[in-house]
Amino acid sequence: MISRTKLNIALFASLCALPIAARAQEAVSQPPLPQFAAQIKAVHPKTVVFVFDVSASTKHGGVFSRERTATATLLRQGCVPGDRVILKSFGTGTQTVFDKTLTTSADAAALIDQIPSTPAPGQGTNIREPHHEALKAIEEDLPHPGVVVLLTDSFNDRPLETDPNYPAYLSYYTLKGLTVYPSTSENRGYEGLLSSLKSSDKLTEYGVGVGIAESGRPIERLPVGPDQLDDMATQTTTTTIVTPATPEKAQSNLPMIVGGVIAALAILAFAVMSAMRSPKPLRLKLGDKGHPMDYRLRPGAKVQLGGSLGSGGPGDETFALSGLAKPAAAIEWKSGGLSLAPAVKDGDAVKVYHNGTRLENSVALRTGDEIRVSVPATDAAPEREHRVRVADPKEEIF
C-alpha cells in the first residue's frame, strides 16, 4: 500500500508543471535569435540595451554561456553604425558595462570583448531596476526606436538583508510574491514608463532565458534549489497513438491507468528514497579568499562550525575556526535538506548569525548563505568574526 507521503510527493510533482504552463501562455511568442537580429538590423538608428544577468544562479544549466552568445550574436548581426548600444549587468545592483554609439562595424565587434565573462559572487537578483534604467535610456533617444534585450535565467532570488542593494530591491518588489509590487515612486515610474513606451510602438523587447509578458515585463520565477532546473520550461512530451490492426471489443482503460499510476508512484518513491540515502555534498568557504572545504553528509551526520577535530559524534566532521574550542553551530542534512542549528545558548558570549539575523533556532540552509560567528576578546586573543559561506559544490576551483 502506498503511503500518504509518497502520494503527496507524486501529486506535488504533477502540480509543479501548472505554473510553467501558465507562464508559457502568458509569454509573448518570439522569433528565433538570427531572425530577430535581422529584424532589428533593418531599423536604424536605434538604441539597443542589453540587460545582462550576472547573478550566481546563471552559472547553472549553461545559462551564462547562452547570455554571452546571444549578446555577441545581436551585436554582430543586429547592430549597425549609428546605433547606440548599451550593456547593463545586474545582480542585486546594476552597473553600466558599456554605452557607445557605433561609428563603424568594427565598433560592435570590439564591444564583444567587454561582455561579462563570469557570473558575479553573491546572492540576489533585481531585474526590474536595470529594466527601468534601460527604458530611461530608450526614452532619452526618442523618437529613435529602442530595443531592450533581457538576458537572465528568470529566477528572482531575494538579496540578503545585509546587502547594500536590499533597499533598492524593496523599491521594486514586496515580500508577498512576484505579482504584488510596492507603491513606491521608483516602481510607479517603472511601470508608467513601460506602459507609455509599449503603447507608442517605439519599444521592442526580446527575452533570452526569460519570457516577456504582453505588458512588456519579464516573467520571473521563484528559485527552486541550487541547480534551479533551468530547462524545465522547455521540456515537451510527445504522445504516440497506436491504432489496432483489427477491430477489438471495447474495454475499459481504468485498470491499465491505475496500474500505470501505481508503477509511476513506485518508481518515484524509489528515486526519492535513493536520493535521501545518498550523501549530500556540502562546500564551506571562509571569507572571500579562503580555500573551500568539501564534505559529503549522510543523513544524521553533522559538520560542526568550530571545536576540535574528532570531537563530534560518529560520522561528524569539523570546520575549524580559530578561537573556538567548542562548536558554535552545526550543519546537518535532514530529509528536507540542509539545516543550521546553534550549539551556543542565548547567554553565551559567542554569537552566530545566519544571513545577518541572529541564529536562535534551526533554519534551512542553501547555497549562497552566509554564516557569521562572532568570538569575543580574551586575554590571549582579540575579538574576531568569522564569515563562512555555503558555496556551490559543483563550482570549479582554480
mmCIF file of C-alpha atoms in Angstrom:
data_model
loop_
_atom_site.group_PDB
_atom_site.id
_atom_site.type_symbol
_atom_site.label_atom_id
_atom_site.label_comp_id
_atom_site.label_asym_id
_atom_site.label_seq_id
_atom_site.Cartn_x
_atom_site.Cartn_y
_atom_site.Cartn_z
ATOM 1 C CA MET A 1 0.000 0.000 0.000
ATOM 2 C CA ILE A 2 1.330 3.445 -0.941
ATOM 3 C CA SER A 3 1.805 5.820 1.970
ATOM 4 C CA ARG A 4 0.232 9.285 2.069
ATOM 5 C CA THR A 5 3.713 10.858 1.989
ATOM 6 C CA LYS A 6 4.648 9.139 -1.278
ATOM 7 C CA LEU A 7 1.308 10.050 -2.812
ATOM 8 C CA ASN A 8 1.783 13.683 -1.820
ATOM 9 C CA ILE A 9 5.206 13.682 -3.467
ATOM 10 C CA ALA A 10 3.720 12.419 -6.709
ATOM 11 C CA LEU A 11 0.885 14.957 -6.625
ATOM 12 C CA PHE A 12 3.367 17.776 -5.937
ATOM 13 C CA ALA A 13 5.494 16.727 -8.912
ATOM 14 C CA SER A 14 2.435 16.822 -11.157
ATOM 15 C CA LEU A 15 1.272 20.210 -9.887
ATOM 16 C CA CYS A 16 4.718 21.748 -10.427
ATOM 17 C CA ALA A 17 4.031 21.739 -14.167
ATOM 18 C CA LEU A 18 0.994 24.029 -13.810
ATOM 19 C CA PRO A 19 2.828 27.335 -13.172
ATOM 20 C CA ILE A 20 5.156 26.537 -16.083
ATOM 21 C CA ALA A 21 2.193 26.095 -18.426
ATOM 22 C CA ALA A 22 0.667 29.341 -17.159
ATOM 23 C CA ARG A 23 3.908 31.226 -17.782
ATOM 24 C CA ALA A 24 4.126 29.806 -21.305
ATOM 25 C CA GLN A 25 0.609 31.048 -22.078
ATOM 26 C CA GLU A 26 1.376 34.495 -20.617
ATOM 27 C CA ALA A 27 4.597 34.988 -22.590
ATOM 28 C CA VAL A 28 4.610 36.684 -25.994
ATOM 29 C CA SER A 29 5.919 34.449 -28.795
ATOM 30 C CA GLN A 30 9.364 35.390 -30.125
ATOM 31 C CA PRO A 31 11.199 34.704 -33.398
ATOM 32 C CA PRO A 32 14.495 32.746 -33.406
ATOM 33 C CA LEU A 33 17.537 34.815 -32.484
ATOM 34 C CA PRO A 34 19.014 35.128 -36.042
ATOM 35 C CA GLN A 35 15.609 36.218 -37.377
ATOM 36 C CA PHE A 36 15.262 38.779 -34.598
ATOM 37 C CA ALA A 37 18.776 40.099 -35.344
ATOM 38 C CA ALA A 38 17.786 40.586 -38.990
ATOM 39 C CA GLN A 39 14.609 42.410 -37.961
ATOM 40 C CA ILE A 40 16.331 44.957 -35.736
ATOM 41 C CA LYS A 41 19.228 45.435 -38.181
ATOM 42 C CA ALA A 42 16.755 46.879 -40.659
ATOM 43 C CA VAL A 43 15.715 49.534 -38.101
ATOM 44 C CA HIS A 44 18.250 52.349 -37.588
ATOM 45 C CA PRO A 45 19.348 54.485 -35.983
ATOM 46 C CA LYS A 46 18.118 52.828 -32.817
ATOM 47 C CA THR A 47 19.058 52.327 -29.165
ATOM 48 C CA VAL A 48 19.779 48.735 -28.091
ATOM 49 C CA VAL A 49 20.076 47.977 -24.367
ATOM 50 C CA PHE A 50 21.255 44.561 -23.138
ATOM 51 C CA VAL A 51 20.046 43.851 -19.575
ATOM 52 C CA PHE A 52 22.556 41.128 -18.645
ATOM 53 C CA ASP A 53 22.145 38.899 -15.544
ATOM 54 C CA VAL A 54 25.472 38.152 -13.802
ATOM 55 C CA SER A 55 23.999 36.726 -10.578
ATOM 56 C CA ALA A 56 25.418 33.439 -9.273
ATOM 57 C CA SER A 57 22.396 31.371 -10.355
ATOM 58 C CA THR A 58 23.242 31.908 -14.058
ATOM 59 C CA LYS A 59 26.217 29.548 -13.824
ATOM 60 C CA HIS A 60 23.792 26.591 -13.736
ATOM 61 C CA GLY A 61 22.495 24.879 -16.851
ATOM 62 C CA GLY A 62 24.643 26.817 -19.315
ATOM 63 C CA VAL A 63 22.575 29.994 -18.805
ATOM 64 C CA PHE A 64 25.539 32.378 -18.618
ATOM 65 C CA SER A 65 27.083 30.948 -21.777
ATOM 66 C CA ARG A 66 23.787 31.407 -23.653
ATOM 67 C CA GLU A 67 23.590 35.008 -22.452
ATOM 68 C CA ARG A 68 27.075 35.776 -23.792
ATOM 69 C CA THR A 69 26.428 34.020 -27.117
ATOM 70 C CA ALA A 70 23.117 35.831 -27.670
ATOM 71 C CA THR A 71 24.643 39.219 -26.860
ATOM 72 C CA ALA A 72 27.551 38.653 -29.248
ATOM 73 C CA THR A 73 25.174 37.461 -31.989
ATOM 74 C CA LEU A 74 22.959 40.530 -31.734
ATOM 75 C CA LEU A 75 25.960 42.876 -31.637
ATOM 76 C CA ARG A 76 27.386 41.338 -34.814
ATOM 77 C CA GLN A 77 24.181 40.727 -36.770
ATOM 78 C CA GLY A 78 21.677 43.267 -35.427
ATOM 79 C CA CYS A 79 23.624 46.488 -34.742
ATOM 80 C CA VAL A 80 24.944 48.892 -37.380
ATOM 81 C CA PRO A 81 26.822 52.252 -37.418
ATOM 82 C CA GLY A 82 24.636 54.981 -35.960
ATOM 83 C CA ASP A 83 23.080 52.696 -33.348
ATOM 84 C CA ARG A 84 23.588 53.430 -29.647
ATOM 85 C CA VAL A 85 24.482 50.177 -27.827
ATOM 86 C CA ILE A 86 24.347 49.804 -24.028
ATOM 87 C CA LEU A 87 25.003 46.816 -21.744
ATOM 88 C CA LYS A 88 23.811 46.911 -18.134
ATOM 89 C CA SER A 89 24.873 43.997 -15.945
ATOM 90 C CA PHE A 90 22.844 43.211 -12.860
ATOM 91 C CA GLY A 91 22.607 41.042 -9.769
ATOM 92 C CA THR A 92 21.307 42.798 -6.685
ATOM 93 C CA GLY A 93 22.572 46.059 -8.179
ATOM 94 C CA THR A 94 23.125 47.483 -11.659
ATOM 95 C CA GLN A 95 26.290 48.519 -13.499
ATOM 96 C CA THR A 96 26.756 50.047 -16.970
ATOM 97 C CA VAL A 97 29.428 47.955 -18.722
ATOM 98 C CA PHE A 98 29.420 49.972 -21.951
ATOM 99 C CA ASP A 99 27.410 52.759 -23.605
ATOM 100 C CA LYS A 100 28.606 53.590 -27.124
ATOM 101 C CA THR A 101 27.226 54.943 -30.375
ATOM 102 C CA LEU A 102 28.703 52.819 -33.170
ATOM 103 C CA THR A 103 30.634 54.620 -35.882
ATOM 104 C CA THR A 104 31.952 51.556 -37.757
ATOM 105 C CA SER A 105 31.129 47.855 -37.939
ATOM 106 C CA ALA A 106 34.366 47.146 -36.072
ATOM 107 C CA ASP A 107 32.989 49.034 -33.034
ATOM 108 C CA ALA A 108 30.347 46.353 -32.464
ATOM 109 C CA ALA A 109 32.929 43.561 -32.680
ATOM 110 C CA ALA A 110 35.164 45.400 -30.187
ATOM 111 C CA LEU A 111 32.318 45.578 -27.654
ATOM 112 C CA ILE A 112 32.088 41.767 -27.630
ATOM 113 C CA ASP A 113 35.320 41.702 -25.594
ATOM 114 C CA GLN A 114 33.545 43.751 -22.889
ATOM 115 C CA ILE A 115 30.672 41.294 -22.401
ATOM 116 C CA PRO A 116 30.889 39.928 -18.798
ATOM 117 C CA SER A 117 32.975 36.756 -18.781
ATOM 118 C CA THR A 118 31.924 35.172 -15.466
ATOM 119 C CA PRO A 119 28.997 35.422 -13.044
ATOM 120 C CA ALA A 120 29.491 37.700 -10.052
ATOM 121 C CA PRO A 121 29.648 36.310 -6.480
ATOM 122 C CA GLY A 122 26.835 36.880 -4.025
ATOM 123 C CA GLN A 123 23.148 36.155 -3.761
ATOM 124 C CA GLY A 124 20.164 38.043 -5.106
ATOM 125 C CA THR A 125 18.544 39.398 -8.265
ATOM 126 C CA ASN A 126 16.676 42.613 -9.086
ATOM 127 C CA ILE A 127 15.733 42.718 -12.772
ATOM 128 C CA ARG A 128 13.114 45.489 -12.582
ATOM 129 C CA GLU A 129 15.685 48.164 -11.654
ATOM 130 C CA PRO A 130 18.039 47.599 -14.653
ATOM 131 C CA HIS A 131 14.984 47.167 -16.878
ATOM 132 C CA HIS A 132 13.813 50.579 -15.639
ATOM 133 C CA GLU A 133 17.224 52.094 -16.429
ATOM 134 C CA ALA A 134 17.112 50.548 -19.916
ATOM 135 C CA LEU A 135 13.689 52.112 -20.537
ATOM 136 C CA LYS A 136 15.019 55.511 -19.407
ATOM 137 C CA ALA A 137 17.827 55.230 -21.978
ATOM 138 C CA ILE A 138 15.258 54.402 -24.675
ATOM 139 C CA GLU A 139 13.179 57.419 -23.620
ATOM 140 C CA GLU A 140 16.244 59.706 -23.840
ATOM 141 C CA ASP A 141 16.734 58.839 -27.512
ATOM 142 C CA LEU A 142 13.124 59.196 -28.681
ATOM 143 C CA PRO A 143 11.887 59.470 -31.369
ATOM 144 C CA HIS A 144 14.504 56.865 -32.339
ATOM 145 C CA PRO A 145 13.116 53.362 -31.709
ATOM 146 C CA GLY A 146 14.528 51.275 -28.878
ATOM 147 C CA VAL A 147 15.271 47.595 -28.295
ATOM 148 C CA VAL A 148 15.640 46.006 -24.855
ATOM 149 C CA VAL A 149 17.150 42.508 -24.675
ATOM 150 C CA LEU A 150 16.612 40.815 -21.286
ATOM 151 C CA LEU A 151 19.159 38.051 -20.641
ATOM 152 C CA THR A 152 18.578 36.064 -17.444
ATOM 153 C CA ASP A 153 17.573 32.690 -16.030
ATOM 154 C CA SER A 154 14.354 34.448 -14.851
ATOM 155 C CA PHE A 155 14.885 33.377 -11.221
ATOM 156 C CA ASN A 156 14.127 36.075 -8.660
ATOM 157 C CA ASP A 157 16.437 35.474 -5.689
ATOM 158 C CA ARG A 158 15.761 37.907 -2.849
ATOM 159 C CA PRO A 159 19.013 39.605 -1.719
ATOM 160 C CA LEU A 160 20.281 39.229 1.824
ATOM 161 C CA GLU A 161 19.048 41.886 4.209
ATOM 162 C CA THR A 162 22.699 42.838 4.776
ATOM 163 C CA ASP A 163 23.190 43.541 1.059
ATOM 164 C CA PRO A 164 23.623 47.302 0.441
ATOM 165 C CA ASN A 165 21.236 46.960 -2.526
ATOM 166 C CA TYR A 166 18.445 45.428 -0.428
ATOM 167 C CA PRO A 167 16.575 48.772 -0.008
ATOM 168 C CA ALA A 168 16.592 49.234 -3.811
ATOM 169 C CA TYR A 169 15.115 45.730 -4.168
ATOM 170 C CA LEU A 170 12.243 46.728 -1.874
ATOM 171 C CA SER A 171 11.617 49.758 -4.099
ATOM 172 C CA TYR A 172 10.555 47.383 -6.891
ATOM 173 C CA TYR A 173 9.360 44.245 -5.058
ATOM 174 C CA THR A 174 7.386 43.265 -1.977
ATOM 175 C CA LEU A 175 7.904 40.093 0.059
ATOM 176 C CA LYS A 176 4.411 38.899 -0.920
ATOM 177 C CA GLY A 177 5.424 37.253 -4.195
ATOM 178 C CA LEU A 178 6.264 38.141 -7.781
ATOM 179 C CA THR A 179 2.910 39.678 -8.741
ATOM 180 C CA VAL A 180 2.478 42.121 -5.836
ATOM 181 C CA TYR A 181 4.583 45.252 -6.277
ATOM 182 C CA PRO A 182 5.112 48.205 -3.906
ATOM 183 C CA SER A 183 3.563 51.655 -4.313
ATOM 184 C CA THR A 184 6.906 53.472 -4.472
ATOM 185 C CA SER A 185 7.967 56.313 -6.750
ATOM 186 C CA GLU A 186 10.573 54.031 -8.372
ATOM 187 C CA ASN A 187 8.107 51.246 -9.141
ATOM 188 C CA ARG A 188 5.364 53.618 -10.307
ATOM 189 C CA GLY A 189 7.878 55.334 -12.603
ATOM 190 C CA TYR A 190 8.996 51.971 -13.982
ATOM 191 C CA GLU A 191 5.502 50.682 -14.717
ATOM 192 C CA GLY A 192 4.351 54.028 -16.129
ATOM 193 C CA LEU A 193 7.338 54.328 -18.473
ATOM 194 C CA LEU A 194 6.987 50.712 -19.637
ATOM 195 C CA SER A 195 3.289 51.230 -20.410
ATOM 196 C CA SER A 196 3.979 54.514 -22.223
ATOM 197 C CA LEU A 197 6.738 53.089 -24.435
ATOM 198 C CA LYS A 198 4.769 49.930 -25.262
ATOM 199 C CA SER A 199 1.750 51.961 -26.371
ATOM 200 C CA SER A 200 3.944 54.261 -28.514
ATOM 201 C CA ASP A 201 5.273 51.352 -30.635
ATOM 202 C CA LYS A 202 8.792 52.706 -30.066
ATOM 203 C CA LEU A 203 9.857 49.754 -27.886
ATOM 204 C CA THR A 204 10.764 46.213 -28.962
ATOM 205 C CA GLU A 205 11.711 43.634 -26.327
ATOM 206 C CA TYR A 206 13.346 40.223 -26.573
ATOM 207 C CA GLY A 207 13.974 37.658 -23.834
ATOM 208 C CA VAL A 208 16.835 35.171 -23.645
ATOM 209 C CA GLY A 209 16.098 32.674 -20.857
ATOM 210 C CA VAL A 210 13.024 34.632 -19.759
ATOM 211 C CA GLY A 211 9.511 35.136 -21.107
ATOM 212 C CA ILE A 212 8.164 38.603 -21.899
ATOM 213 C CA ALA A 213 4.574 39.316 -20.851
ATOM 214 C CA GLU A 214 2.128 41.236 -23.054
ATOM 215 C CA SER A 215 2.694 44.258 -20.793
ATOM 216 C CA GLY A 216 6.428 44.121 -21.514
ATOM 217 C CA ARG A 217 7.548 42.982 -18.056
ATOM 218 C CA PRO A 218 9.873 39.962 -17.665
ATOM 219 C CA ILE A 219 8.096 36.860 -16.357
ATOM 220 C CA GLU A 220 10.110 35.936 -13.275
ATOM 221 C CA ARG A 221 10.170 32.679 -11.325
ATOM 222 C CA LEU A 222 10.876 31.835 -7.715
ATOM 223 C CA PRO A 223 14.100 29.841 -7.131
ATOM 224 C CA VAL A 224 13.598 26.090 -6.688
ATOM 225 C CA GLY A 225 17.026 24.981 -5.466
ATOM 226 C CA PRO A 226 20.783 25.158 -6.132
ATOM 227 C CA ASP A 227 20.523 23.784 -9.689
ATOM 228 C CA GLN A 228 17.231 25.578 -10.358
ATOM 229 C CA LEU A 229 16.092 23.288 -13.215
ATOM 230 C CA ASP A 230 16.671 25.917 -15.895
ATOM 231 C CA ASP A 231 15.474 23.763 -18.796
ATOM 232 C CA MET A 232 12.231 22.625 -17.182
ATOM 233 C CA ALA A 233 10.073 25.066 -19.131
ATOM 234 C CA THR A 234 11.398 23.833 -22.480
ATOM 235 C CA GLN A 235 10.710 20.144 -21.922
ATOM 236 C CA THR A 236 7.941 18.664 -24.075
ATOM 237 C CA THR A 237 6.259 15.293 -24.217
ATOM 238 C CA THR A 238 5.179 13.635 -27.481
ATOM 239 C CA THR A 239 2.252 11.201 -27.403
ATOM 240 C CA THR A 240 2.130 8.351 -29.944
ATOM 241 C CA ILE A 241 -1.316 6.971 -30.858
ATOM 242 C CA VAL A 242 -1.360 3.316 -31.996
ATOM 243 C CA THR A 243 -4.362 2.063 -33.984
ATOM 244 C CA PRO A 244 -5.141 -1.713 -33.697
ATOM 245 C CA ALA A 245 -4.834 -3.670 -36.959
ATOM 246 C CA THR A 246 -8.131 -5.496 -36.352
ATOM 247 C CA PRO A 247 -11.308 -4.374 -34.581
ATOM 248 C CA GLU A 248 -11.380 -5.334 -30.926
ATOM 249 C CA LYS A 249 -14.039 -5.354 -28.300
ATOM 250 C CA ALA A 250 -14.119 -2.095 -26.389
ATOM 251 C CA GLN A 251 -12.525 -2.450 -22.981
ATOM 252 C CA SER A 252 -12.129 -0.145 -20.015
ATOM 253 C CA ASN A 253 -8.718 1.520 -19.713
ATOM 254 C CA LEU A 254 -9.177 2.125 -15.991
ATOM 255 C CA PRO A 255 -7.171 -0.921 -14.765
ATOM 256 C CA MET A 256 -4.275 -0.014 -17.064
ATOM 257 C CA ILE A 257 -4.380 3.625 -15.952
ATOM 258 C CA VAL A 258 -4.434 2.667 -12.261
ATOM 259 C CA GLY A 259 -1.593 0.210 -12.805
ATOM 260 C CA GLY A 260 0.432 2.858 -14.603
ATOM 261 C CA VAL A 261 -0.116 5.361 -11.809
ATOM 262 C CA ILE A 262 0.923 2.828 -9.165
ATOM 263 C CA ALA A 263 4.044 1.892 -11.146
ATOM 264 C CA ALA A 264 4.955 5.558 -11.597
ATOM 265 C CA LEU A 265 4.476 6.215 -7.884
ATOM 266 C CA ALA A 266 6.642 3.221 -7.006
ATOM 267 C CA ILE A 267 9.427 4.426 -9.297
ATOM 268 C CA LEU A 268 9.158 7.930 -7.893
ATOM 269 C CA ALA A 269 9.207 6.661 -4.312
ATOM 270 C CA PHE A 270 12.286 4.535 -5.043
ATOM 271 C CA ALA A 271 14.061 7.518 -6.602
ATOM 272 C CA VAL A 272 13.188 9.732 -3.630
ATOM 273 C CA MET A 273 14.370 7.135 -1.098
ATOM 274 C CA SER A 274 17.613 6.599 -3.026
ATOM 275 C CA ALA A 275 18.245 10.338 -3.102
ATOM 276 C CA MET A 276 17.577 10.573 0.625
ATOM 277 C CA ARG A 277 20.151 7.843 1.350
ATOM 278 C CA SER A 278 22.857 9.305 -0.916
ATOM 279 C CA PRO A 279 25.481 11.562 0.688
ATOM 280 C CA LYS A 280 24.750 15.292 0.405
ATOM 281 C CA PRO A 281 27.658 17.404 -0.944
ATOM 282 C CA LEU A 282 28.495 20.484 1.121
ATOM 283 C CA ARG A 283 31.163 23.105 0.415
ATOM 284 C CA LEU A 284 32.141 25.704 3.017
ATOM 285 C CA LYS A 285 34.399 28.666 2.407
ATOM 286 C CA LEU A 286 35.938 31.004 4.997
ATOM 287 C CA GLY A 287 35.648 34.594 3.765
ATOM 288 C CA ASP A 288 36.047 35.511 0.100
ATOM 289 C CA LYS A 289 39.584 34.180 -0.379
ATOM 290 C CA GLY A 290 39.639 31.117 1.833
ATOM 291 C CA HIS A 291 40.171 27.713 0.249
ATOM 292 C CA PRO A 292 36.856 25.788 0.192
ATOM 293 C CA MET A 293 36.382 22.612 2.234
ATOM 294 C CA ASP A 294 34.211 19.841 0.786
ATOM 295 C CA TYR A 295 32.107 17.408 2.812
ATOM 296 C CA ARG A 296 29.678 14.606 1.984
ATOM 297 C CA LEU A 297 26.993 14.447 4.646
ATOM 298 C CA ARG A 298 24.986 11.323 5.276
ATOM 299 C CA PRO A 299 21.564 11.539 6.965
ATOM 300 C CA GLY A 300 22.006 12.424 10.631
ATOM 301 C CA ALA A 301 25.697 13.372 10.308
ATOM 302 C CA LYS A 302 26.860 16.919 11.071
ATOM 303 C CA VAL A 303 29.592 19.398 10.252
ATOM 304 C CA GLN A 304 30.479 21.388 13.375
ATOM 305 C CA LEU A 305 31.484 25.041 12.992
ATOM 306 C CA GLY A 306 34.311 25.387 15.493
ATOM 307 C CA GLY A 307 35.588 22.915 18.049
ATOM 308 C CA SER A 308 38.387 20.401 17.836
ATOM 309 C CA LEU A 309 38.721 17.792 15.125
ATOM 310 C CA GLY A 310 37.097 14.483 16.036
ATOM 311 C CA SER A 311 35.125 15.952 18.927
ATOM 312 C CA GLY A 312 31.708 15.211 17.381
ATOM 313 C CA GLY A 313 29.719 12.020 17.238
ATOM 314 C CA PRO A 314 30.223 9.101 14.818
ATOM 315 C CA GLY A 315 30.365 10.395 11.252
ATOM 316 C CA ASP A 316 30.534 14.058 12.347
ATOM 317 C CA GLU A 317 33.165 16.401 10.899
ATOM 318 C CA THR A 318 34.544 19.792 11.943
ATOM 319 C CA PHE A 319 35.087 23.069 10.088
ATOM 320 C CA ALA A 320 37.715 24.561 12.381
ATOM 321 C CA LEU A 321 37.506 28.239 13.382
ATOM 322 C CA SER A 322 40.328 29.874 15.314
ATOM 323 C CA GLY A 323 39.461 30.902 18.842
ATOM 324 C CA LEU A 324 36.589 28.421 19.153
ATOM 325 C CA ALA A 325 37.397 25.454 21.330
ATOM 326 C CA LYS A 326 33.755 24.361 21.239
ATOM 327 C CA PRO A 327 31.310 24.266 18.306
ATOM 328 C CA ALA A 328 29.247 27.431 17.786
ATOM 329 C CA ALA A 329 26.779 25.804 15.367
ATOM 330 C CA ALA A 330 26.297 22.633 13.341
ATOM 331 C CA ILE A 331 25.140 21.883 9.790
ATOM 332 C CA GLU A 332 23.080 18.730 9.357
ATOM 333 C CA TRP A 333 21.412 17.034 6.426
ATOM 334 C CA LYS A 334 17.847 16.061 7.184
ATOM 335 C CA SER A 335 15.135 14.734 4.867
ATOM 336 C CA GLY A 336 14.060 18.265 3.952
ATOM 337 C CA GLY A 337 17.598 19.440 3.086
ATOM 338 C CA LEU A 338 20.479 21.137 4.873
ATOM 339 C CA SER A 339 19.798 22.865 8.171
ATOM 340 C CA LEU A 340 21.838 25.063 10.502
ATOM 341 C CA ALA A 341 21.358 24.798 14.268
ATOM 342 C CA PRO A 342 23.042 26.801 17.063
ATOM 343 C CA ALA A 343 25.290 24.996 19.532
ATOM 344 C CA VAL A 344 25.561 28.006 21.864
ATOM 345 C CA LYS A 345 22.966 29.375 24.264
ATOM 346 C CA ASP A 346 21.485 32.880 24.414
ATOM 347 C CA GLY A 347 23.724 33.853 27.304
ATOM 348 C CA ASP A 348 26.967 32.724 25.663
ATOM 349 C CA ALA A 349 29.452 35.350 24.561
ATOM 350 C CA VAL A 350 29.891 33.670 21.153
ATOM 351 C CA LYS A 351 27.164 34.771 18.732
ATOM 352 C CA VAL A 352 26.080 33.176 15.444
ATOM 353 C CA TYR A 353 24.241 34.976 12.608
ATOM 354 C CA HIS A 354 22.557 33.487 9.535
ATOM 355 C CA ASN A 355 22.276 35.938 6.624
ATOM 356 C CA GLY A 356 22.566 38.819 9.080
ATOM 357 C CA THR A 357 19.939 37.512 11.550
ATOM 358 C CA ARG A 358 20.879 36.155 14.985
ATOM 359 C CA LEU A 359 20.635 32.358 14.938
ATOM 360 C CA GLU A 360 18.349 31.191 17.730
ATOM 361 C CA ASN A 361 16.701 28.098 16.269
ATOM 362 C CA SER A 362 17.362 25.629 13.484
ATOM 363 C CA VAL A 363 16.952 27.176 9.994
ATOM 364 C CA ALA A 364 17.106 25.868 6.431
ATOM 365 C CA LEU A 365 20.460 26.371 4.689
ATOM 366 C CA ARG A 366 21.097 26.790 0.975
ATOM 367 C CA THR A 367 23.894 27.653 -1.440
ATOM 368 C CA GLY A 368 24.954 31.298 -1.147
ATOM 369 C CA ASP A 369 24.002 31.704 2.522
ATOM 370 C CA GLU A 370 26.412 33.425 4.917
ATOM 371 C CA ILE A 371 27.097 32.311 8.495
ATOM 372 C CA ARG A 372 28.910 34.781 10.762
ATOM 373 C CA VAL A 373 30.426 33.670 14.057
ATOM 374 C CA SER A 374 31.418 36.464 16.465
ATOM 375 C CA VAL A 375 34.069 35.466 19.019
ATOM 376 C CA PRO A 376 34.685 37.822 21.961
ATOM 377 C CA ALA A 377 38.137 39.013 23.001
ATOM 378 C CA THR A 378 40.165 37.052 25.560
ATOM 379 C CA ASP A 379 43.417 37.657 27.365
ATOM 380 C CA ALA A 380 45.186 35.671 24.671
ATOM 381 C CA ALA A 381 43.409 36.924 21.535
ATOM 382 C CA PRO A 382 41.475 39.979 20.292
ATOM 383 C CA GLU A 383 37.821 39.948 19.274
ATOM 384 C CA ARG A 384 37.264 38.366 15.872
ATOM 385 C CA GLU A 385 34.496 37.488 13.418
ATOM 386 C CA HIS A 386 34.441 34.502 11.078
ATOM 387 C CA ARG A 387 32.430 34.691 7.848
ATOM 388 C CA VAL A 388 31.564 31.254 6.485
ATOM 389 C CA ARG A 389 29.837 30.975 3.098
ATOM 390 C CA VAL A 390 27.941 27.980 1.741
ATOM 391 C CA ALA A 391 29.490 27.611 -1.719
ATOM 392 C CA ASP A 392 28.315 25.672 -4.769
ATOM 393 C CA PRO A 393 29.835 22.131 -4.632
ATOM 394 C CA LYS A 394 29.821 21.980 -8.443
ATOM 395 C CA GLU A 395 31.788 25.194 -8.950
ATOM 396 C CA GLU A 396 35.264 24.699 -10.391
ATOM 397 C CA ILE A 397 38.190 25.605 -8.114
ATOM 398 C CA PHE A 398 41.087 27.438 -9.711
#
